[in-house]
């Protein structure tokens, strides 16, 4: 009998059928085919040895056939078409399908067969029994969302930092001085400032998927149009950079809203650290590729090439992302239970309690600390290539490549800090203590290494100090950047919008002020201001911040 051959054959692909009159063909990855008729009972007995990677191709020839199949295999249309195949998740019922062939995971079909309903013919079974399912099918859905957010932030900083490299040849072509360069660099933050709070409110009310998708498309278009605006005139360039800031301004609040719904508290630091490390890797990628593109194709090429990548991301985002676990039909019951078992309210926000939010000292600790933190971070983000070029005498290519090191360090240390923070929480240390430890490192580390820049004698030591400064700065992802979801998960988007508004103001004033300071002073003066603000942030954070929930 085919059953004997099926069970004893080493490399079978395997089969299961349903109901009476069910005819099958079983084929292994490298074996001959087996034929036979199996009852539902027999199929269920065979099911435990069916490899999850095998695939079942089914022909339903009879109306009235009822199969209980995963939601991912259900049709988007009323009849006759199945699509969007994925890993088996939520069971639903579909019936009355015309004769068509569909690929369905064997295990899903076995578990889904309904012995009471109808009959059908299984025409072919085939699969790879030697290999496991691809890693992207085994990845928990919440981490798929995290990786998509990571990619969005990678594109975000690629599109942002390309100007810091392109500004060097652009300055020569258009005759810009340091003050004009500072104005151009800060114009991005004009738009970025406008959409922080608005983006947070929008994300908390309508969901982060729509808001983040809008942001990526908007800033990608603005990036592509930047060379056109620059050639028309300086006012148009300033306007286009501001438009780009409008798109990127909604990204962080939208992401924070999404992750507050998708990520359990035990994984929060790691998830946020990974997403924010996308920004650092975006800086690495942008700073490394921009000099190469400029040297070969001219400075406009970096804007055209980087901006076009947003369309690819947007297509994946529409297909795979959902604002919350409740809206995702592909989410497994087990993962949904894990995510939803937290105490975070999933009810949509209708009214923002501004008076309550602004009356809480920990909220103001977030706002002030974010300002102090971003002053130094944005100075390094926008002015580092110029520092390498003017002070360390590196050329354009060297400036771009050496700027990669500090951001690469941040990407590594952000994830290291996230792992340390989540480990400390799992060991029983209070969230408040963990957040204060991590953010103190994020403040005092950069302050110390920036003070050493005036004492170093070689370019290599200067680059090392920059790298150490940025590496310790990355611990902030497990400090203040994780704290919005701690103190008010329902309003995570609004809280990040508030604090990041202060951070953007630091970018606006700090980036522009650096240009004016350099016309009248030195780089030591620039770094001294940043160090003072780092120390103020440390004091405010340790006195007033908390990891406990203060907003419901």
mmCIF file of N, CA, C and O in Angstrom, residues 92-180:
data_model
loop_
_atom_site.group_PDB
_atom_site.id
_atom_site.type_symbol
_atom_site.label_atom_id
_atom_site.label_comp_id
_atom_site.label_asym_id
_atom_site.label_seq_id
_atom_site.Cartn_x
_atom_site.Cartn_y
_atom_site.Cartn_z
ATOM 1 N N UNK A 92 -9.538 29.756 9.390
ATOM 2 C CA UNK A 92 -10.854 30.215 8.967
ATOM 3 C C UNK A 92 -11.420 29.166 8.018
ATOM 4 O O UNK A 92 -10.758 28.203 7.678
ATOM 5 N N UNK A 93 -12.633 29.362 7.540
ATOM 6 C CA UNK A 93 -13.258 28.395 6.652
ATOM 7 C C UNK A 93 -13.506 29.005 5.283
ATOM 8 O O UNK A 93 -13.957 30.136 5.179
ATOM 9 N N UNK A 94 -13.199 28.258 4.251
ATOM 10 C CA UNK A 94 -13.542 28.691 2.907
ATOM 11 C C UNK A 94 -14.208 27.534 2.185
ATOM 12 O O UNK A 94 -13.920 26.377 2.456
ATOM 13 N N UNK A 95 -15.129 27.825 1.272
ATOM 14 C CA UNK A 95 -15.884 26.764 0.623
ATOM 15 C C UNK A 95 -16.243 27.143 -0.800
ATOM 16 O O UNK A 95 -16.153 28.293 -1.201
ATOM 17 N N UNK A 96 -16.681 26.115 -1.556
ATOM 18 C CA UNK A 96 -17.222 26.302 -2.896
ATOM 19 C C UNK A 96 -16.226 26.978 -3.836
ATOM 20 O O UNK A 96 -16.485 28.018 -4.402
ATOM 21 N N UNK A 97 -15.107 26.323 -4.023
ATOM 22 C CA UNK A 97 -14.114 26.859 -4.946
ATOM 23 C C UNK A 97 -14.073 26.050 -6.237
ATOM 24 O O UNK A 97 -14.285 24.850 -6.243
ATOM 25 N N UNK A 98 -13.806 26.749 -7.324
ATOM 26 C CA UNK A 98 -13.687 26.099 -8.619
ATOM 27 C C UNK A 98 -12.379 25.318 -8.693
ATOM 28 O O UNK A 98 -11.508 25.458 -7.845
ATOM 29 N N UNK A 99 -12.238 24.539 -9.722
ATOM 30 C CA UNK A 99 -11.053 23.705 -9.867
ATOM 31 C C UNK A 99 -9.847 24.557 -10.211
ATOM 32 O O UNK A 99 -9.723 25.059 -11.317
ATOM 33 N N UNK A 100 -8.957 24.709 -9.237
ATOM 34 C CA UNK A 100 -7.717 25.447 -9.438
ATOM 35 C C UNK A 100 -6.634 24.826 -8.573
ATOM 36 O O UNK A 100 -6.923 24.113 -7.612
ATOM 37 N N UNK A 101 -5.377 25.090 -8.901
ATOM 38 C CA UNK A 101 -4.266 24.559 -8.136
ATOM 39 C C UNK A 101 -3.708 25.622 -7.208
ATOM 40 O O UNK A 101 -3.553 26.774 -7.601
ATOM 41 N N UNK A 102 -3.403 25.215 -5.967
ATOM 42 C CA UNK A 102 -2.880 26.152 -4.984
ATOM 43 C C UNK A 102 -1.776 25.476 -4.181
ATOM 44 O O UNK A 102 -1.868 24.290 -3.878
ATOM 45 N N UNK A 103 -0.763 26.229 -3.836
ATOM 46 C CA UNK A 103 0.305 25.741 -2.954
ATOM 47 C C UNK A 103 -0.070 26.051 -1.524
ATOM 48 O O UNK A 103 -0.251 27.215 -1.164
ATOM 49 N N UNK A 104 -0.141 25.027 -0.688
ATOM 50 C CA UNK A 104 -0.520 25.193 0.720
ATOM 51 C C UNK A 104 0.416 24.345 1.565
ATOM 52 O O UNK A 104 0.739 23.219 1.185
ATOM 53 N N UNK A 105 0.905 24.847 2.691
ATOM 54 C CA UNK A 105 1.757 24.022 3.541
ATOM 55 C C UNK A 105 1.049 22.728 3.938
ATOM 56 O O UNK A 105 -0.105 22.759 4.334
ATOM 57 N N UNK A 106 1.743 21.596 3.816
ATOM 58 C CA UNK A 106 1.145 20.306 4.138
ATOM 59 C C UNK A 106 0.589 20.286 5.543
ATOM 60 O O UNK A 106 -0.533 19.870 5.790
ATOM 61 N N UNK A 107 1.418 20.751 6.489
ATOM 62 C CA UNK A 107 1.011 20.696 7.886
ATOM 63 C C UNK A 107 -0.258 21.493 8.110
ATOM 64 O O UNK A 107 -1.139 21.079 8.854
ATOM 65 N N UNK A 108 -0.370 22.631 7.430
ATOM 66 C CA UNK A 108 -1.557 23.462 7.582
ATOM 67 C C UNK A 108 -2.780 22.733 7.088
ATOM 68 O O UNK A 108 -3.840 22.741 7.711
ATOM 69 N N UNK A 109 -2.660 22.067 5.919
ATOM 70 C CA UNK A 109 -3.806 21.375 5.370
ATOM 71 C C UNK A 109 -4.214 20.202 6.229
ATOM 72 O O UNK A 109 -5.395 19.937 6.427
ATOM 73 N N UNK A 110 -3.242 19.472 6.780
ATOM 74 C CA UNK A 110 -3.555 18.327 7.637
ATOM 75 C C UNK A 110 -4.334 18.767 8.857
ATOM 76 O O UNK A 110 -5.372 18.217 9.201
ATOM 77 N N UNK A 111 -3.813 19.811 9.518
ATOM 78 C CA UNK A 111 -4.454 20.258 10.743
ATOM 79 C C UNK A 111 -5.811 20.888 10.476
ATOM 80 O O UNK A 111 -6.630 20.999 11.362
ATOM 81 N N UNK A 112 -6.020 21.296 9.218
ATOM 82 C CA UNK A 112 -7.218 22.043 8.904
ATOM 83 C C UNK A 112 -8.341 21.191 8.343
ATOM 84 O O UNK A 112 -9.434 21.686 8.131
ATOM 85 N N UNK A 113 -8.093 19.911 8.037
ATOM 86 C CA UNK A 113 -9.117 19.112 7.389
ATOM 87 C C UNK A 113 -10.315 18.915 8.293
ATOM 88 O O UNK A 113 -10.193 18.656 9.481
ATOM 89 N N UNK A 114 -11.465 19.040 7.711
ATOM 90 C CA UNK A 114 -12.712 18.862 8.448
ATOM 91 C C UNK A 114 -13.338 17.548 8.013
ATOM 92 O O UNK A 114 -13.820 17.429 6.891
ATOM 93 N N UNK A 115 -13.382 16.498 8.850
ATOM 94 C CA UNK A 115 -13.824 15.171 8.429
ATOM 95 C C UNK A 115 -15.312 15.100 8.122
ATOM 96 O O UNK A 115 -15.759 14.176 7.479
ATOM 97 N N UNK A 116 -16.084 16.083 8.574
ATOM 98 C CA UNK A 116 -17.524 16.008 8.343
ATOM 99 C C UNK A 116 -17.959 16.630 7.025
ATOM 100 O O UNK A 116 -19.056 16.393 6.546
ATOM 101 N N UNK A 117 -17.144 17.509 6.478
ATOM 102 C CA UNK A 117 -17.600 18.332 5.365
ATOM 103 C C UNK A 117 -17.070 17.854 4.023
ATOM 104 O O UNK A 117 -15.870 17.817 3.815
ATOM 105 N N UNK A 118 -17.983 17.507 3.101
ATOM 106 C CA UNK A 118 -17.674 17.354 1.688
ATOM 107 C C UNK A 118 -16.578 16.373 1.369
ATOM 108 O O UNK A 118 -16.215 15.500 2.136
ATOM 109 N N UNK A 119 -16.073 16.495 0.194
ATOM 110 C CA UNK A 119 -14.984 15.667 -0.281
ATOM 111 C C UNK A 119 -14.174 16.445 -1.282
ATOM 112 O O UNK A 119 -14.609 17.446 -1.814
ATOM 113 N N UNK A 120 -13.001 15.986 -1.537
ATOM 114 C CA UNK A 120 -12.151 16.682 -2.495
ATOM 115 C C UNK A 120 -11.078 15.762 -3.008
ATOM 116 O O UNK A 120 -10.861 14.686 -2.470
ATOM 117 N N UNK A 121 -10.411 16.161 -4.013
ATOM 118 C CA UNK A 121 -9.349 15.357 -4.591
ATOM 119 C C UNK A 121 -8.022 16.065 -4.435
ATOM 120 O O UNK A 121 -7.868 17.220 -4.829
ATOM 121 N N UNK A 122 -7.075 15.399 -3.827
ATOM 122 C CA UNK A 122 -5.731 15.929 -3.712
ATOM 123 C C UNK A 122 -4.911 15.356 -4.859
ATOM 124 O O UNK A 122 -4.800 14.149 -4.997
ATOM 125 N N UNK A 123 -4.383 16.238 -5.685
ATOM 126 C CA UNK A 123 -3.775 15.779 -6.927
ATOM 127 C C UNK A 123 -2.278 15.544 -6.817
ATOM 128 O O UNK A 123 -1.740 14.672 -7.459
ATOM 129 N N UNK A 124 -1.575 16.347 -6.010
ATOM 130 C CA UNK A 124 -0.116 16.264 -6.036
ATOM 131 C C UNK A 124 0.471 16.742 -4.735
ATOM 132 O O UNK A 124 0.029 17.727 -4.172
ATOM 133 N N UNK A 125 1.461 16.039 -4.279
ATOM 134 C CA UNK A 125 2.213 16.484 -3.113
ATOM 135 C C UNK A 125 3.678 16.523 -3.482
ATOM 136 O O UNK A 125 4.199 15.605 -4.086
ATOM 137 N N UNK A 126 4.347 17.598 -3.111
ATOM 138 C CA UNK A 126 5.778 17.661 -3.369
ATOM 139 C C UNK A 126 6.413 18.556 -2.327
ATOM 140 O O UNK A 126 5.754 19.401 -1.731
ATOM 141 N N UNK A 127 7.705 18.398 -2.068
ATOM 142 C CA UNK A 127 8.349 19.267 -1.091
ATOM 143 C C UNK A 127 9.780 18.882 -0.845
ATOM 144 O O UNK A 127 10.248 17.837 -1.262
ATOM 145 N N UNK A 128 10.447 19.750 -0.126
ATOM 146 C CA UNK A 128 11.831 19.528 0.253
ATOM 147 C C UNK A 128 11.849 19.123 1.711
ATOM 148 O O UNK A 128 11.626 19.940 2.587
ATOM 149 N N UNK A 129 12.089 17.842 1.957
ATOM 150 C CA UNK A 129 12.024 17.352 3.330
ATOM 151 C C UNK A 129 13.363 17.469 4.030
ATOM 152 O O UNK A 129 13.457 17.249 5.225
ATOM 153 N N UNK A 130 14.407 17.781 3.279
ATOM 154 C CA UNK A 130 15.735 17.819 3.884
ATOM 155 C C UNK A 130 16.031 19.167 4.523
ATOM 156 O O UNK A 130 16.796 19.254 5.468
ATOM 157 N N UNK A 131 15.439 20.248 4.004
ATOM 158 C CA UNK A 131 15.751 21.575 4.508
ATOM 159 C C UNK A 131 14.648 22.127 5.377
ATOM 160 O O UNK A 131 13.481 21.782 5.233
ATOM 161 N N UNK A 132 15.008 22.980 6.303
ATOM 162 C CA UNK A 132 14.027 23.640 7.150
ATOM 163 C C UNK A 132 13.393 24.789 6.376
ATOM 164 O O UNK A 132 13.857 25.186 5.317
ATOM 165 N N UNK A 133 12.305 25.310 6.934
ATOM 166 C CA UNK A 133 11.656 26.465 6.324
ATOM 167 C C UNK A 133 12.627 27.647 6.324
ATOM 168 O O UNK A 133 13.462 27.778 7.211
ATOM 169 N N UNK A 134 12.538 28.517 5.316
ATOM 170 C CA UNK A 134 13.434 29.684 5.270
ATOM 171 C C UNK A 134 13.306 30.521 6.534
ATOM 172 O O UNK A 134 12.229 30.574 7.153
ATOM 173 N N UNK A 135 14.386 31.204 6.895
ATOM 174 C CA UNK A 135 14.399 31.946 8.162
ATOM 175 C C UNK A 135 13.341 33.028 8.200
ATOM 176 O O UNK A 135 12.794 33.331 9.255
ATOM 177 N N UNK A 136 13.024 33.617 7.026
ATOM 178 C CA UNK A 136 12.051 34.709 7.035
ATOM 179 C C UNK A 136 10.627 34.209 7.308
ATOM 180 O O UNK A 136 9.769 34.970 7.690
ATOM 181 N N UNK A 137 10.397 32.877 7.096
ATOM 182 C CA UNK A 137 9.095 32.323 7.447
ATOM 183 C C UNK A 137 9.024 31.950 8.925
ATOM 184 O O UNK A 137 7.939 31.824 9.484
ATOM 185 N N UNK A 138 10.168 31.730 9.546
ATOM 186 C CA UNK A 138 10.195 31.363 10.951
ATOM 187 C C UNK A 138 10.285 32.578 11.869
ATOM 188 O O UNK A 138 10.040 32.467 13.070
ATOM 189 N N UNK A 139 10.619 33.726 11.320
ATOM 190 C CA UNK A 139 10.807 34.929 12.117
ATOM 191 C C UNK A 139 9.480 35.373 12.719
ATOM 192 O O UNK A 139 8.479 35.477 12.007
ATOM 193 N N UNK A 140 9.423 35.635 14.036
ATOM 194 C CA UNK A 140 8.178 36.148 14.634
ATOM 195 C C UNK A 140 7.733 37.422 13.938
ATOM 196 O O UNK A 140 8.551 38.252 13.557
ATOM 197 N N UNK A 141 6.425 37.577 13.790
ATOM 198 C CA UNK A 141 5.908 38.699 13.011
ATOM 199 C C UNK A 141 6.274 40.041 13.645
ATOM 200 O O UNK A 141 6.477 41.035 12.943
ATOM 201 N N UNK A 142 6.354 40.076 14.977
ATOM 202 C CA UNK A 142 6.700 41.353 15.615
ATOM 203 C C UNK A 142 8.096 41.795 15.208
ATOM 204 O O UNK A 142 8.378 42.992 15.099
ATOM 205 N N UNK A 143 8.980 40.830 14.943
ATOM 206 C CA UNK A 143 10.337 41.194 14.540
ATOM 207 C C UNK A 143 10.416 41.497 13.052
ATOM 208 O O UNK A 143 11.343 42.173 12.593
ATOM 209 N N UNK A 144 9.447 41.033 12.279
ATOM 210 C CA UNK A 144 9.329 41.489 10.895
ATOM 211 C C UNK A 144 9.016 42.981 10.884
ATOM 212 O O UNK A 144 9.585 43.759 10.114
ATOM 213 N N UNK A 145 8.081 43.386 11.765
ATOM 214 C CA UNK A 145 7.734 44.803 11.884
ATOM 215 C C UNK A 145 8.952 45.615 12.323
ATOM 216 O O UNK A 145 9.224 46.702 11.802
ATOM 217 N N UNK A 146 9.703 45.080 13.275
ATOM 218 C CA UNK A 146 10.905 45.765 13.753
ATOM 219 C C UNK A 146 11.916 45.936 12.621
ATOM 220 O O UNK A 146 12.512 47.011 12.448
ATOM 221 N N UNK A 147 12.120 44.888 11.818
ATOM 222 C CA UNK A 147 13.091 44.964 10.723
ATOM 223 C C UNK A 147 12.648 45.961 9.650
ATOM 224 O O UNK A 147 13.488 46.659 9.061
ATOM 225 N N UNK A 148 11.346 46.039 9.391
ATOM 226 C CA UNK A 148 10.864 47.031 8.430
ATOM 227 C C UNK A 148 11.079 48.449 8.959
ATOM 228 O O UNK A 148 11.445 49.354 8.199
ATOM 229 N N UNK A 149 10.852 48.636 10.259
ATOM 230 C CA UNK A 149 11.137 49.947 10.857
ATOM 231 C C UNK A 149 12.623 50.255 10.806
ATOM 232 O O UNK A 149 13.035 51.392 10.539
ATOM 233 N N UNK A 150 13.444 49.239 11.065
ATOM 234 C CA UNK A 150 14.901 49.396 10.959
ATOM 235 C C UNK A 150 15.283 49.876 9.567
ATOM 236 O O UNK A 150 16.085 50.812 9.405
ATOM 237 N N UNK A 151 14.695 49.265 8.542
ATOM 238 C CA UNK A 151 15.018 49.631 7.167
ATOM 239 C C UNK A 151 14.565 51.050 6.850
ATOM 240 O O UNK A 151 15.251 51.803 6.152
ATOM 241 N N UNK A 152 13.385 51.433 7.371
ATOM 242 C CA UNK A 152 12.897 52.800 7.161
ATOM 243 C C UNK A 152 13.865 53.817 7.751
ATOM 244 O O UNK A 152 14.163 54.851 7.135
ATOM 245 N N UNK A 153 14.386 53.520 8.935
ATOM 246 C CA UNK A 153 15.313 54.449 9.578
ATOM 247 C C UNK A 153 16.674 54.434 8.892
ATOM 248 O O UNK A 153 17.384 55.444 8.898
ATOM 249 N N UNK A 154 17.042 53.301 8.306
ATOM 250 C CA UNK A 154 18.268 53.268 7.521
ATOM 251 C C UNK A 154 18.150 54.222 6.328
ATOM 252 O O UNK A 154 19.055 55.020 6.065
ATOM 253 N N UNK A 155 17.020 54.156 5.621
ATOM 254 C CA UNK A 155 16.792 55.073 4.498
ATOM 255 C C UNK A 155 16.706 56.513 4.978
ATOM 256 O O UNK A 155 17.173 57.436 4.291
ATOM 257 N N UNK A 156 16.113 56.704 6.149
ATOM 258 C CA UNK A 156 15.956 58.041 6.719
ATOM 259 C C UNK A 156 17.307 58.743 6.844
ATOM 260 O O UNK A 156 17.480 59.877 6.391
ATOM 261 N N UNK A 157 18.275 58.078 7.433
ATOM 262 C CA UNK A 157 19.566 58.719 7.620
ATOM 263 C C UNK A 157 20.428 58.713 6.369
ATOM 264 O O UNK A 157 21.266 59.597 6.196
ATOM 265 N N UNK A 158 20.235 57.745 5.492
ATOM 266 C CA UNK A 158 20.936 57.804 4.202
ATOM 267 C C UNK A 158 20.548 59.090 3.464
ATOM 268 O O UNK A 158 21.405 59.795 2.929
ATOM 269 N N UNK A 159 19.251 59.373 3.461
ATOM 270 C CA UNK A 159 18.772 60.566 2.759
ATOM 271 C C UNK A 159 19.136 61.852 3.497
ATOM 272 O O UNK A 159 19.177 62.925 2.890
ATOM 273 N N UNK A 160 19.395 61.741 4.802
ATOM 274 C CA UNK A 160 19.721 62.941 5.574
ATOM 275 C C UNK A 160 21.205 63.287 5.490
ATOM 276 O O UNK A 160 21.578 64.444 5.307
ATOM 277 N N UNK A 161 22.075 62.283 5.626
ATOM 278 C CA UNK A 161 23.512 62.581 5.725
ATOM 279 C C UNK A 161 24.165 62.805 4.371
ATOM 280 O O UNK A 161 25.285 63.308 4.316
ATOM 281 N N UNK A 162 23.480 62.422 3.278
ATOM 282 C CA UNK A 162 24.131 62.627 1.981
ATOM 283 C C UNK A 162 24.433 64.108 1.731
ATOM 284 O O UNK A 162 25.405 64.443 1.059
ATOM 285 N N UNK A 163 23.619 64.989 2.323
ATOM 286 C CA UNK A 163 23.890 66.414 2.174
ATOM 287 C C UNK A 163 25.187 66.817 2.867
ATOM 288 O O UNK A 163 25.898 67.713 2.396
ATOM 289 N N UNK A 164 25.522 66.174 3.995
ATOM 290 C CA UNK A 164 26.742 66.551 4.709
ATOM 291 C C UNK A 164 27.992 66.250 3.893
ATOM 292 O O UNK A 164 29.032 66.882 4.086
ATOM 293 N N UNK A 165 27.918 65.298 2.957
ATOM 294 C CA UNK A 165 29.027 65.032 2.036
ATOM 295 C C UNK A 165 28.892 65.886 0.777
ATOM 296 O O UNK A 165 29.847 66.519 0.322
ATOM 297 N N UNK A 166 27.694 65.915 0.225
ATOM 298 C CA UNK A 166 27.478 66.653 -1.024
ATOM 299 C C UNK A 166 27.667 68.157 -0.845
ATOM 300 O O UNK A 166 27.952 68.863 -1.821
ATOM 301 N N UNK A 167 27.531 68.649 0.402
ATOM 302 C CA UNK A 167 27.642 70.095 0.636
ATOM 303 C C UNK A 167 29.045 70.611 0.289
ATOM 304 O O UNK A 167 29.205 71.795 -0.045
ATOM 305 N N UNK A 168 30.052 69.741 0.333
ATOM 306 C CA UNK A 168 31.419 70.181 0.044
ATOM 307 C C UNK A 168 31.589 70.560 -1.436
ATOM 308 O O UNK A 168 32.007 71.682 -1.740
ATOM 309 N N UNK A 169 31.253 69.673 -2.388
ATOM 310 C CA UNK A 169 31.342 70.108 -3.789
ATOM 311 C C UNK A 169 30.273 71.141 -4.158
ATOM 312 O O UNK A 169 30.502 71.991 -5.031
ATOM 313 N N UNK A 170 29.115 71.076 -3.497
ATOM 314 C CA UNK A 170 28.061 72.061 -3.776
ATOM 315 C C UNK A 170 28.510 73.467 -3.359
ATOM 316 O O UNK A 170 28.222 74.456 -4.039
ATOM 317 N N UNK A 171 29.219 73.555 -2.222
ATOM 318 C CA UNK A 171 29.711 74.858 -1.747
ATOM 319 C C UNK A 171 30.681 75.482 -2.760
ATOM 320 O O UNK A 171 30.646 76.695 -3.014
ATOM 321 N N UNK A 172 31.540 74.636 -3.339
ATOM 322 C CA UNK A 172 32.490 75.144 -4.334
ATOM 323 C C UNK A 172 31.764 75.586 -5.606
ATOM 324 O O UNK A 172 32.097 76.614 -6.203
ATOM 325 N N UNK A 173 30.765 74.809 -5.997
ATOM 326 C CA UNK A 173 30.046 75.126 -7.238
ATOM 327 C C UNK A 173 29.213 76.398 -7.105
ATOM 328 O O UNK A 173 29.162 77.219 -8.033
ATOM 329 N N UNK A 174 28.561 76.568 -5.943
ATOM 330 C CA UNK A 174 27.639 77.692 -5.777
ATOM 331 C C UNK A 174 28.231 78.850 -4.955
ATOM 332 O O UNK A 174 27.577 79.868 -4.765
ATOM 333 N N UNK A 175 29.462 78.674 -4.429
ATOM 334 C CA UNK A 175 30.121 79.748 -3.703
ATOM 335 C C UNK A 175 29.536 80.041 -2.333
ATOM 336 O O UNK A 175 29.442 81.206 -1.930
ATOM 337 N N UNK A 176 29.165 79.012 -1.586
ATOM 338 C CA UNK A 176 28.578 79.198 -0.256
ATOM 339 C C UNK A 176 29.677 79.320 0.801
ATOM 340 O O UNK A 176 30.680 78.602 0.761
ATOM 341 N N UNK A 177 29.483 80.213 1.795
ATOM 342 C CA UNK A 177 30.399 80.300 2.937
ATOM 343 C C UNK A 177 29.881 79.440 4.082
ATOM 344 O O UNK A 177 28.832 78.791 3.971
ATOM 345 N N UNK A 178 30.594 79.448 5.222
ATOM 346 C CA UNK A 178 30.232 78.586 6.354
ATOM 347 C C UNK A 178 28.851 78.914 6.903
ATOM 348 O O UNK A 178 28.090 78.010 7.281
ATOM 349 N N UNK A 179 28.522 80.208 6.967
ATOM 350 C CA UNK A 179 27.205 80.597 7.488
ATOM 351 C C UNK A 179 26.091 80.075 6.590
ATOM 352 O O UNK A 179 25.047 79.594 7.074
ATOM 353 N N UNK A 180 26.281 80.146 5.280
ATOM 354 C CA UNK A 180 25.281 79.637 4.345
ATOM 355 C C UNK A 180 25.154 78.121 4.457
ATOM 356 O O UNK A 180 24.046 77.570 4.423
#
